[in-house]
Tab-separated table of C-alpha atoms in Angstrom:
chain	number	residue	atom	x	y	z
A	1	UNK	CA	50.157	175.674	212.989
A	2	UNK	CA	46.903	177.462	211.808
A	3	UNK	CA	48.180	180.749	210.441
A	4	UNK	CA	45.306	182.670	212.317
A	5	UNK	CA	42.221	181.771	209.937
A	6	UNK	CA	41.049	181.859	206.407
A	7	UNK	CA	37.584	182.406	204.217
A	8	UNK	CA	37.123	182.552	200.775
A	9	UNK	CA	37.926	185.944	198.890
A	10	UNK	CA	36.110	185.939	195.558
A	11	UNK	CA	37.446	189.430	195.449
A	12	UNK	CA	36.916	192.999	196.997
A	13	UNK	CA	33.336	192.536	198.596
A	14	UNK	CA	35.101	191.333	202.432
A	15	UNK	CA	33.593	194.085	204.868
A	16	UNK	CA	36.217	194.706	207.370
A	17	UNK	CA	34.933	196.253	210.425
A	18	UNK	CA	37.276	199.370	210.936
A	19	UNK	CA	37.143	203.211	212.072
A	20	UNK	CA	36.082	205.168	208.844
A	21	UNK	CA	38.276	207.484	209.207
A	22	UNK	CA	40.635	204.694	209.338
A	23	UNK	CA	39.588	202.987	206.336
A	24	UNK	CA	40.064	206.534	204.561
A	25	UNK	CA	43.800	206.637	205.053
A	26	UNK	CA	43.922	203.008	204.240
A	27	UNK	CA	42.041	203.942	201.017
A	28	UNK	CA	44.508	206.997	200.349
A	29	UNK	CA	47.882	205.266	201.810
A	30	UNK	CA	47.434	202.029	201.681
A	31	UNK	CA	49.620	199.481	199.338
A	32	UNK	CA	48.524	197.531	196.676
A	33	UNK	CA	49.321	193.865	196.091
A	34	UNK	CA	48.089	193.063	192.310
A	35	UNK	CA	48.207	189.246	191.485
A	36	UNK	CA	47.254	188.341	188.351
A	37	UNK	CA	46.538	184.754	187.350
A	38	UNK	CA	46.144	183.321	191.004
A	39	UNK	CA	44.485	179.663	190.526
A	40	UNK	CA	40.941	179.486	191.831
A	41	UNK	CA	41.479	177.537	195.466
A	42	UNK	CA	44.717	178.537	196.125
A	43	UNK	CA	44.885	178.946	199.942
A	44	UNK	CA	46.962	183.046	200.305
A	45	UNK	CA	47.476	184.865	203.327
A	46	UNK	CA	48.613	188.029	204.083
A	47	UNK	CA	50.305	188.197	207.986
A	48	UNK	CA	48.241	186.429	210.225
A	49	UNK	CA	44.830	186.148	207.928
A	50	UNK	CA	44.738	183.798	204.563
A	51	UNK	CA	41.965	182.665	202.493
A	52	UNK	CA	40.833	180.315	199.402
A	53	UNK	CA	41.058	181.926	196.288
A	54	UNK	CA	37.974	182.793	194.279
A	55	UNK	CA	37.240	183.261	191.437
A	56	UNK	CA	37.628	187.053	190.866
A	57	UNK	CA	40.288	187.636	193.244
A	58	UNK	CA	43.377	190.003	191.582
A	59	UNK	CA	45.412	190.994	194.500
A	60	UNK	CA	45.020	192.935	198.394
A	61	UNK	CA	44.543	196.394	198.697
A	62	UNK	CA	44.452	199.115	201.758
A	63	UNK	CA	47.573	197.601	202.801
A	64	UNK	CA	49.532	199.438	205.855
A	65	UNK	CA	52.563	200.656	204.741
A	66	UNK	CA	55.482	198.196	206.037
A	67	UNK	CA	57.204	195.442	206.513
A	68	UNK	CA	54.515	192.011	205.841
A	69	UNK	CA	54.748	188.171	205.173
A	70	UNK	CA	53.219	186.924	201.993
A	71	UNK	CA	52.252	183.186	202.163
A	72	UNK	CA	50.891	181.106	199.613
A	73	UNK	CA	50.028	177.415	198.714
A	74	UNK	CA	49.342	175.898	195.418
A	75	UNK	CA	46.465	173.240	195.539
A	76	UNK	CA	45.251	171.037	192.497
A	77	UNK	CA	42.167	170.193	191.016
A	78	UNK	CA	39.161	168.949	192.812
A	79	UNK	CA	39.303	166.116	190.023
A	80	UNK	CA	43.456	165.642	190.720
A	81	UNK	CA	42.824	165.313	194.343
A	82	UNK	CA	42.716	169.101	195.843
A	83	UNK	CA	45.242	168.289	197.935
A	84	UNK	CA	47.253	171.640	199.126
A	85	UNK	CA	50.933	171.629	198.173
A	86	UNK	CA	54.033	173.081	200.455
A	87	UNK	CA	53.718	176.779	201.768
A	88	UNK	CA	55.511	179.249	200.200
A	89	UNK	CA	56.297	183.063	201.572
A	90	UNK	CA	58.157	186.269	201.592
A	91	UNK	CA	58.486	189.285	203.730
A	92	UNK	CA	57.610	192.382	201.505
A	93	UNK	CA	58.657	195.955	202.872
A	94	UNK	CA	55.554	198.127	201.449
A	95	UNK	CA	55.496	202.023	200.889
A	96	UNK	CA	52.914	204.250	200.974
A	97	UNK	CA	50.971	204.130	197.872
A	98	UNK	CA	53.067	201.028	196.665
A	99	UNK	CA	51.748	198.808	193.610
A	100	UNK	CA	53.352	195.842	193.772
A	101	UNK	CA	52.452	193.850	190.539
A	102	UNK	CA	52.839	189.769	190.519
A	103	UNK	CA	52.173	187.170	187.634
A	104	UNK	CA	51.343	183.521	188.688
A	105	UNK	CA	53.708	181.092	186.917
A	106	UNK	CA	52.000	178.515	186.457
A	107	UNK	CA	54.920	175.898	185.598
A	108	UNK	CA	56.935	177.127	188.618
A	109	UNK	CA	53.474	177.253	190.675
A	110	UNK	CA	55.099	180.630	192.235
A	111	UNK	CA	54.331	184.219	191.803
A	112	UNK	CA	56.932	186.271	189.337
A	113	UNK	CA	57.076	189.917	190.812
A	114	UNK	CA	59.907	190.803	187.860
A	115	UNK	CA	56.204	192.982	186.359
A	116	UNK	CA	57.144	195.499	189.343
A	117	UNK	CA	59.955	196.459	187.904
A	118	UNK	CA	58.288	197.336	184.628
A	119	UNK	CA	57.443	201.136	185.548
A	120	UNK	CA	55.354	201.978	182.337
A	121	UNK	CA	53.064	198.358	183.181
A	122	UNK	CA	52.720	199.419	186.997
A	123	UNK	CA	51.697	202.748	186.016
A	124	UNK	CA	48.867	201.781	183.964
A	125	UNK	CA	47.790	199.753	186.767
A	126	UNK	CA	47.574	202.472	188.424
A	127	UNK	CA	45.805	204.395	185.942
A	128	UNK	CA	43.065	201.669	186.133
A	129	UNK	CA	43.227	201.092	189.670
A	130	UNK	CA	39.251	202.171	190.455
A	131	UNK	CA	38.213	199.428	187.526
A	132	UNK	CA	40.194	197.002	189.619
A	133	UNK	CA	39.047	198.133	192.903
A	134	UNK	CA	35.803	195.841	192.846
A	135	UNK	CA	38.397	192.349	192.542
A	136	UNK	CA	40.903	193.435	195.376
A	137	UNK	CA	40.377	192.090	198.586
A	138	UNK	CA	40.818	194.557	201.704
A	139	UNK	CA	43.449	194.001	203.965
A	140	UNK	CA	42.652	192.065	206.918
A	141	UNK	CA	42.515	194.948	209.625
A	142	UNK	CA	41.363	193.042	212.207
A	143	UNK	CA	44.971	191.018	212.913
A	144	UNK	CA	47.027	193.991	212.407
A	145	UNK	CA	47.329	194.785	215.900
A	146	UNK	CA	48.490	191.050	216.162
A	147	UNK	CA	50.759	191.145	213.562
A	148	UNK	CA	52.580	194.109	214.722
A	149	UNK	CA	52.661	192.447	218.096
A	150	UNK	CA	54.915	189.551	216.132
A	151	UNK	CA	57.214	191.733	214.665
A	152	UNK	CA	57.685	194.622	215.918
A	153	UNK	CA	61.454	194.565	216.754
A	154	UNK	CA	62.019	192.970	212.622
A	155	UNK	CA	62.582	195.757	210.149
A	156	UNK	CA	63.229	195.464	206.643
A	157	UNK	CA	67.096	195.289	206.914
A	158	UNK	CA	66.982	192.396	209.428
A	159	UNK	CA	64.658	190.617	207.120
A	160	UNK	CA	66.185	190.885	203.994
A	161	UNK	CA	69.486	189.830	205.339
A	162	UNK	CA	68.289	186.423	207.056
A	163	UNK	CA	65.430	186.006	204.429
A	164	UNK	CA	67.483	183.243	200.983
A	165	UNK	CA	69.016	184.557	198.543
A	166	UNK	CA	66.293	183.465	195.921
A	167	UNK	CA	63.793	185.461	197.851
A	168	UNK	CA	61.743	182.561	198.887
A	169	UNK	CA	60.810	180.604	202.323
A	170	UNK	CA	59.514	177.481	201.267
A	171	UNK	CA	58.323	175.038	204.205
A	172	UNK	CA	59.777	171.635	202.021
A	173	UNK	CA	63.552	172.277	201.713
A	174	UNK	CA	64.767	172.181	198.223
A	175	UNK	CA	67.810	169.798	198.442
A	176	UNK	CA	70.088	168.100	196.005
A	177	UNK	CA	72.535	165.489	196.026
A	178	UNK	CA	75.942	166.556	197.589
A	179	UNK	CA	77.539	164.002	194.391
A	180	UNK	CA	76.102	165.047	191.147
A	181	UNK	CA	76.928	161.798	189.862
A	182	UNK	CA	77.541	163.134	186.105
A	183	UNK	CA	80.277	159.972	185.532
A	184	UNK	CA	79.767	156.355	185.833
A	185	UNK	CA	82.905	156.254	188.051
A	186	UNK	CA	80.702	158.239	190.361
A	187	UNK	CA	77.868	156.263	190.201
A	188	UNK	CA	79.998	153.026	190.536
A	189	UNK	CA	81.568	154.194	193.640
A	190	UNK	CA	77.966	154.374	195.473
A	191	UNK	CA	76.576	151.824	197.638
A	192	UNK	CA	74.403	148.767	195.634
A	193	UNK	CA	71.295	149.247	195.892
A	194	UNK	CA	69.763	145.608	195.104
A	195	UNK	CA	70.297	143.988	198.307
A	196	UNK	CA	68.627	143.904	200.877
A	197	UNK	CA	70.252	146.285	203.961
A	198	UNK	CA	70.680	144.213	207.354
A	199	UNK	CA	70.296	147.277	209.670
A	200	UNK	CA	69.284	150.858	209.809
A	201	UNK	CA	72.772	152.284	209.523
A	202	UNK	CA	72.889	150.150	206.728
A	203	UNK	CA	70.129	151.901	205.046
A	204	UNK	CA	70.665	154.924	205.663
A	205	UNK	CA	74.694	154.609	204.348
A	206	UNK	CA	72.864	153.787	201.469
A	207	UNK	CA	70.836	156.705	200.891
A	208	UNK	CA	73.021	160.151	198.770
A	209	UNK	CA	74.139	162.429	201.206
A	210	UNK	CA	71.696	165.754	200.196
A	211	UNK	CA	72.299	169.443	200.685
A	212	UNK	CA	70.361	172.728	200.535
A	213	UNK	CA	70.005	174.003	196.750
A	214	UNK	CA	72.495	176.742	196.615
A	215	UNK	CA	70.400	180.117	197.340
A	216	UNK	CA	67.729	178.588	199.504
A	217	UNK	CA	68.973	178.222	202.905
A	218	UNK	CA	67.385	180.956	205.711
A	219	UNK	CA	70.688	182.989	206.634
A	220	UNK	CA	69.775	182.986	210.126
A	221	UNK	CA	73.349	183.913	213.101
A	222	UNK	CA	75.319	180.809	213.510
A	223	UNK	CA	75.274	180.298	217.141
A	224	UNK	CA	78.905	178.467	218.300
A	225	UNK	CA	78.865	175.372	219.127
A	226	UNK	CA	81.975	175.692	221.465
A	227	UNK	CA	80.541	178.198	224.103
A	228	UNK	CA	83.826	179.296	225.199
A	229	UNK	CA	86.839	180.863	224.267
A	230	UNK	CA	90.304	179.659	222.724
A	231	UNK	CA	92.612	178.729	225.433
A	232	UNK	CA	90.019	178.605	228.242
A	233	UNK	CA	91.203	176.624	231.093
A	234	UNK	CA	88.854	173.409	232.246
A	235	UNK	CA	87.155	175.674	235.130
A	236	UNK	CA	86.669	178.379	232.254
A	237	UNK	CA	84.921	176.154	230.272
A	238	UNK	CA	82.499	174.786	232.614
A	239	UNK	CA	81.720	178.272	233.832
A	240	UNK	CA	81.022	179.238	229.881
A	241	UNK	CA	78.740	175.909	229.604
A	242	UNK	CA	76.830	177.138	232.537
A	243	UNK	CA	76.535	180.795	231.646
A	244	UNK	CA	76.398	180.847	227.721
A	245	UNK	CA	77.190	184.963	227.912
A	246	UNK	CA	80.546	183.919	225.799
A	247	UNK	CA	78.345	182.679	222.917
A	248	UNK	CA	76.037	185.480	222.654
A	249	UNK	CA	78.291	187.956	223.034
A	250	UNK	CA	80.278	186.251	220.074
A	251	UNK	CA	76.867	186.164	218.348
A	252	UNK	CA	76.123	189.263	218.581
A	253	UNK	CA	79.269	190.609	217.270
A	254	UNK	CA	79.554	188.277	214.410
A	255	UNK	CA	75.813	189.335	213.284
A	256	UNK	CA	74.352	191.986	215.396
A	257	UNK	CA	76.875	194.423	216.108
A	258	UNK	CA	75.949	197.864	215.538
A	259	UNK	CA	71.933	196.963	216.893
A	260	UNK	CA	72.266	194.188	219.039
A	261	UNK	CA	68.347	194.636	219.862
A	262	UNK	CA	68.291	193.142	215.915
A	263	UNK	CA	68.990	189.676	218.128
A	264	UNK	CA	65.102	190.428	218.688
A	265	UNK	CA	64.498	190.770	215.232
A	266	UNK	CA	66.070	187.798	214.257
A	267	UNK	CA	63.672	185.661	216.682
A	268	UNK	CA	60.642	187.170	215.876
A	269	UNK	CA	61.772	186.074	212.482
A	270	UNK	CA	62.384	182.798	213.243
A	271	UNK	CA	58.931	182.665	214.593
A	272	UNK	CA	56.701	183.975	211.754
A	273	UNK	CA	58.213	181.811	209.923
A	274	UNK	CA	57.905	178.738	211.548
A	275	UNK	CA	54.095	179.855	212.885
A	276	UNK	CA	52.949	181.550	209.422
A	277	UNK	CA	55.434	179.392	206.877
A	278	UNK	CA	55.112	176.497	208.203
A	279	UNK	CA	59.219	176.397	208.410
A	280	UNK	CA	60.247	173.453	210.860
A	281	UNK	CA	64.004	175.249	210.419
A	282	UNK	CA	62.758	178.325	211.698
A	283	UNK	CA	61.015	176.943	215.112
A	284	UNK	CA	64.685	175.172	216.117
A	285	UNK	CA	66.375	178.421	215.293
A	286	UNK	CA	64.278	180.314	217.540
A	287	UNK	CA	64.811	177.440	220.554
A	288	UNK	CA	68.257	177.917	220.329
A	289	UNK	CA	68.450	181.278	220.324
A	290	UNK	CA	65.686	181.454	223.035
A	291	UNK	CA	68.217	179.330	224.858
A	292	UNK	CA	71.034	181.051	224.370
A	293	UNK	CA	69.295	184.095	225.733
A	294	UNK	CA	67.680	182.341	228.612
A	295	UNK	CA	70.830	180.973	230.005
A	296	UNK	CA	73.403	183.700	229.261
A	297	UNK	CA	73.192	185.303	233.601
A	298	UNK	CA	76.197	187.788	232.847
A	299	UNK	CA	74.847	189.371	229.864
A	300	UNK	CA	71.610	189.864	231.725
A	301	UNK	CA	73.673	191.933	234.221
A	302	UNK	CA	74.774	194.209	231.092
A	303	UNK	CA	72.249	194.131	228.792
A	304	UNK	CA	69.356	195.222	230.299
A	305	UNK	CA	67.358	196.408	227.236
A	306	UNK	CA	68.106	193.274	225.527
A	307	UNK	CA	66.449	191.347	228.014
A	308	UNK	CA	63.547	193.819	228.600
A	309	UNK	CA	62.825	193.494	224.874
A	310	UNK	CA	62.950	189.617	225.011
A	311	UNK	CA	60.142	189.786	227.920
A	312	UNK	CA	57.879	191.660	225.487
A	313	UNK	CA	58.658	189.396	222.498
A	314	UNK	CA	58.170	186.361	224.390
A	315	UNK	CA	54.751	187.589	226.087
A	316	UNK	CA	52.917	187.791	223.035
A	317	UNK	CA	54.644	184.885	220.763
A	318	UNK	CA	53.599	182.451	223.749
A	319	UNK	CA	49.625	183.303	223.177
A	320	UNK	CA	50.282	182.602	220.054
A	321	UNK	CA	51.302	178.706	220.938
A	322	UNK	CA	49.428	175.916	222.872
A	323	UNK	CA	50.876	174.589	226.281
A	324	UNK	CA	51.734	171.580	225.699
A	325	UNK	CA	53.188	172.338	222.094
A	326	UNK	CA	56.816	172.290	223.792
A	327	UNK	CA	56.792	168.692	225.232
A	328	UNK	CA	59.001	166.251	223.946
A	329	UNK	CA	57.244	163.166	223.093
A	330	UNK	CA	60.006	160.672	223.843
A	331	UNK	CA	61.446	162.022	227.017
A	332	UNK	CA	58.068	164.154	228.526
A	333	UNK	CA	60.256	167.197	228.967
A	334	UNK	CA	59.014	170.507	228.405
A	335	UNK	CA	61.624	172.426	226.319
A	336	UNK	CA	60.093	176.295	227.233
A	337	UNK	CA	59.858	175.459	231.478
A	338	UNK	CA	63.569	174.485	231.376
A	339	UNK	CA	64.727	177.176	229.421
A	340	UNK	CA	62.436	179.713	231.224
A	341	UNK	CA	63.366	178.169	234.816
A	342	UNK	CA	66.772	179.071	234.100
A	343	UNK	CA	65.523	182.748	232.933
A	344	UNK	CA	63.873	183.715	236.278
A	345	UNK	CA	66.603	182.242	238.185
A	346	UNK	CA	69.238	184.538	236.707
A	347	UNK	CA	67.194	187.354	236.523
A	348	UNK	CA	66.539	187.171	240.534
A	349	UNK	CA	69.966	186.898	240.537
A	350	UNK	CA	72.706	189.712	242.294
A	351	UNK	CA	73.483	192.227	239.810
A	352	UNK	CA	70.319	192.458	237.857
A	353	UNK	CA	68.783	195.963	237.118
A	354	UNK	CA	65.353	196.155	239.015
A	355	UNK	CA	63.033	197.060	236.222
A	356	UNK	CA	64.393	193.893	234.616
A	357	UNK	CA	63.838	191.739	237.753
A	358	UNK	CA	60.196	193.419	238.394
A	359	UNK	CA	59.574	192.772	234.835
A	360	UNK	CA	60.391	189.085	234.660
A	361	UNK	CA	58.868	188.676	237.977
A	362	UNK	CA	55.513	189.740	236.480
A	363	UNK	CA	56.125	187.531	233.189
A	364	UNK	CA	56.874	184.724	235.124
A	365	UNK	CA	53.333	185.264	237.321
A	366	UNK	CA	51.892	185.717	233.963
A	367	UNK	CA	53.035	182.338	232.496
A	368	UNK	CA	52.233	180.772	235.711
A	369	UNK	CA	49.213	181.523	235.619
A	370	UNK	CA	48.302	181.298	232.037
A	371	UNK	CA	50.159	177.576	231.409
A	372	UNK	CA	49.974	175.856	235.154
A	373	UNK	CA	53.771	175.453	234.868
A	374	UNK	CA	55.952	175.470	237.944
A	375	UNK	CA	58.997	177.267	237.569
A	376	UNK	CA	59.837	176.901	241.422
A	377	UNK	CA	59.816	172.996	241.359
A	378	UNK	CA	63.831	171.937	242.990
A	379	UNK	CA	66.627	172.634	241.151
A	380	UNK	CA	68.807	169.743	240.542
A	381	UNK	CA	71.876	171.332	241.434
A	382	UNK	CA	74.268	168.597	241.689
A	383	UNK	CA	73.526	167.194	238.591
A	384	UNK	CA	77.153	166.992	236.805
A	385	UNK	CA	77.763	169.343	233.858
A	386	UNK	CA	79.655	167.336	231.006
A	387	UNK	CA	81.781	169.701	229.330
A	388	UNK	CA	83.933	169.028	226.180
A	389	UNK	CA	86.882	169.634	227.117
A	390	UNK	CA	89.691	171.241	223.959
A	391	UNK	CA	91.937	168.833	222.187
A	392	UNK	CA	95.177	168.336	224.273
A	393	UNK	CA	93.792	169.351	227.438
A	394	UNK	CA	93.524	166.653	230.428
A	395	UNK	CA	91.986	166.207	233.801
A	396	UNK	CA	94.075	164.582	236.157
């Protein structure tokens, strides 16, 4: 996904059209990104703007003061190639004032921010910030009102706790082998490799089993893969696979407990950083917890904020998207109509506060209108539900 456009920023001569007096507490309030040693051509973004690197580029300034995703690409040499390498970003939580100083590492083609913490270094930055001024490029104004649109139910908290451990989102997953493979016993023990397979499951048997680098994975809520509770009787369970309230709720208090509006957090999350990082992880995180949501009809009955809060998300993540983006190439299904049929069905439903049902009512005009979907296309209703049914338990 385009991550909202990008020019070339040679340094701090971008004119952004904004309200002066705007640009004046910008100028006195703003942050300050310094990046030192960024490669000529490297593609950076800030939010929903990035650009190409120039050649006197050393950092952002005018920078509002919170929370913001910083996105990066390495890309080589025109003579190597140029080709752009895997994204790289991080949500940085930015106070008023803020200098935030980075080195580029040039080995781990990553920027080191450990220079922040060196308080005597940052404040002669600051000392010589007006020399500087001229190479700093101005924050891009003009998609802050988009940006905040995208996260404006994330906070720093939220983000920190589902962002890895090593403080990194990186759109190739860094994975290892699951077997180190240190002794020859280990190695003899694999599968021979200089034959040739006879199937697919062959080949794949073949291949080490690999696992997330330790410190890399996206924390994001484990969502249950049994949606209902221990001891539920066969009617119990098919009720819970029909109305997924059982899941969220046990999502919710597993991860969200104290703020369960953070649940919103969490998918605007999961958004920016499939749509800015390029993160395939983070767009099938925010399915299935769109789908949770979607399909949970007693929890809509009780949590009425919740659900008012999702409408709002929802409304401006799905401008940010093309229509057909959600159809499955294989079976033609359209992942977003299901799971937002299901929505306005409940919502209508007995039970449901009225500003909720007025309010999905109008979303689901909107969508209508904006998309061409149908959402009022016939309900298969006898379709079977397969349910897994617990270990030990029968149907006669």
């Amino acid at each position: 996904m385009a991550s909202g456009g990008s020019s070339s920023s040679g340094g701090g001569g971008g004119a952004v059209n904004m309200d002066p007096d705007v640009a004046l507490r910008l100028f006195e309030e703003g942050a300050t990104l310094v990046l030192r040693g960024v490669p000529q051509g490297t593609e950076l973004g800030i939010d929903c703007k990035s650009w190409q690197v120039g050649p006197r580029f050393r950092g952002v300034k005018m920078i509002p003061p919170g929370l913001h995703f910083l996105h990066y690409s390495s890309v080589n040499s025109p003579s190597c190639g140029g080709e752009i390498g895997p994204k790289t970003g991080l949500f940085l939580s930015l106070k008023p004032r803020e200098i935030l100083l980075a080195n580029w590492d040039p080995k781990l083609e990553d920027l080191d921010f450990s220079a922040s913490k060196n308080e005597e270094e940052v404040s002669r930055i600051r000392a010589t910030l007006q020399e500087l001024d001229p190479y700093l490029g101005p924050y891009p104004y003009e998609v802050m009102r988009k940006w905040v649109s995208l996260t404006d139910r994330l906070n720093e908290e939220v983000a920190n706790n589902l962002q890895p451990l090593c403080g990194r989102i990186c759109a190739f997953s860094d994975v290892i082998p699951e077997t180190e493979f240190r002794h020859t016993k280990d190695r003899a023990e694999q599968p021979r490799n200089d034959t040739a397979c006879q199937s697919m499951r062959e080949g794949l048997d073949r291949l080490p089993r690999m696992k997330l680098r330790e410190g890399t994975e996206l924390r994001f809520s484990v969502i249950p893969k049994k949606t209902y509770p221990p001891g539920a009787t066969p009617a119990e369970i098919t009720q819970c696979c029909m109305d997924l309230s059982y899941a969220l709720e046990t999502v919710l208090e597993n991860n969200h407990e104290l703020q369960p509006l953070n649940l919103l957090g969490e998918l605007q999350f999961a958004f920016v950083c499939f749509l800015l990082g390029n993160v395939y992880e983070g767009f099938e995180h925010w399915k299935r917890l769109l789908a949770l949501l979607c399909r949970s009809e007693e929890a809509m009955r009780k949590r009425k904020e919740l659900y008012l809060g999702l409408i709002a998300v929802l409304y401006h993540q799905l401008g940010e998207i093309p229509p057909d983006f959600f159809v499955d190439i294989v079976s033609q299904s359209n992942f977003l109509t299901s799971t937002l049929q299901d929505f306005f069905q409940f919502a209508s439903g007995p039970g449901v506060d009225s500003t909720l049902r007025k309010r999905a009512e109008k979303f689901k005009a909107h969508v209508t209108k904006k998309f061409c979907w149908d959402f009022d296309a016939d309900l298969d209703e006898c379709a079977p539900v397969v349910v897994e049914l617990p270990e030990g338990v029968t149907v006669d």
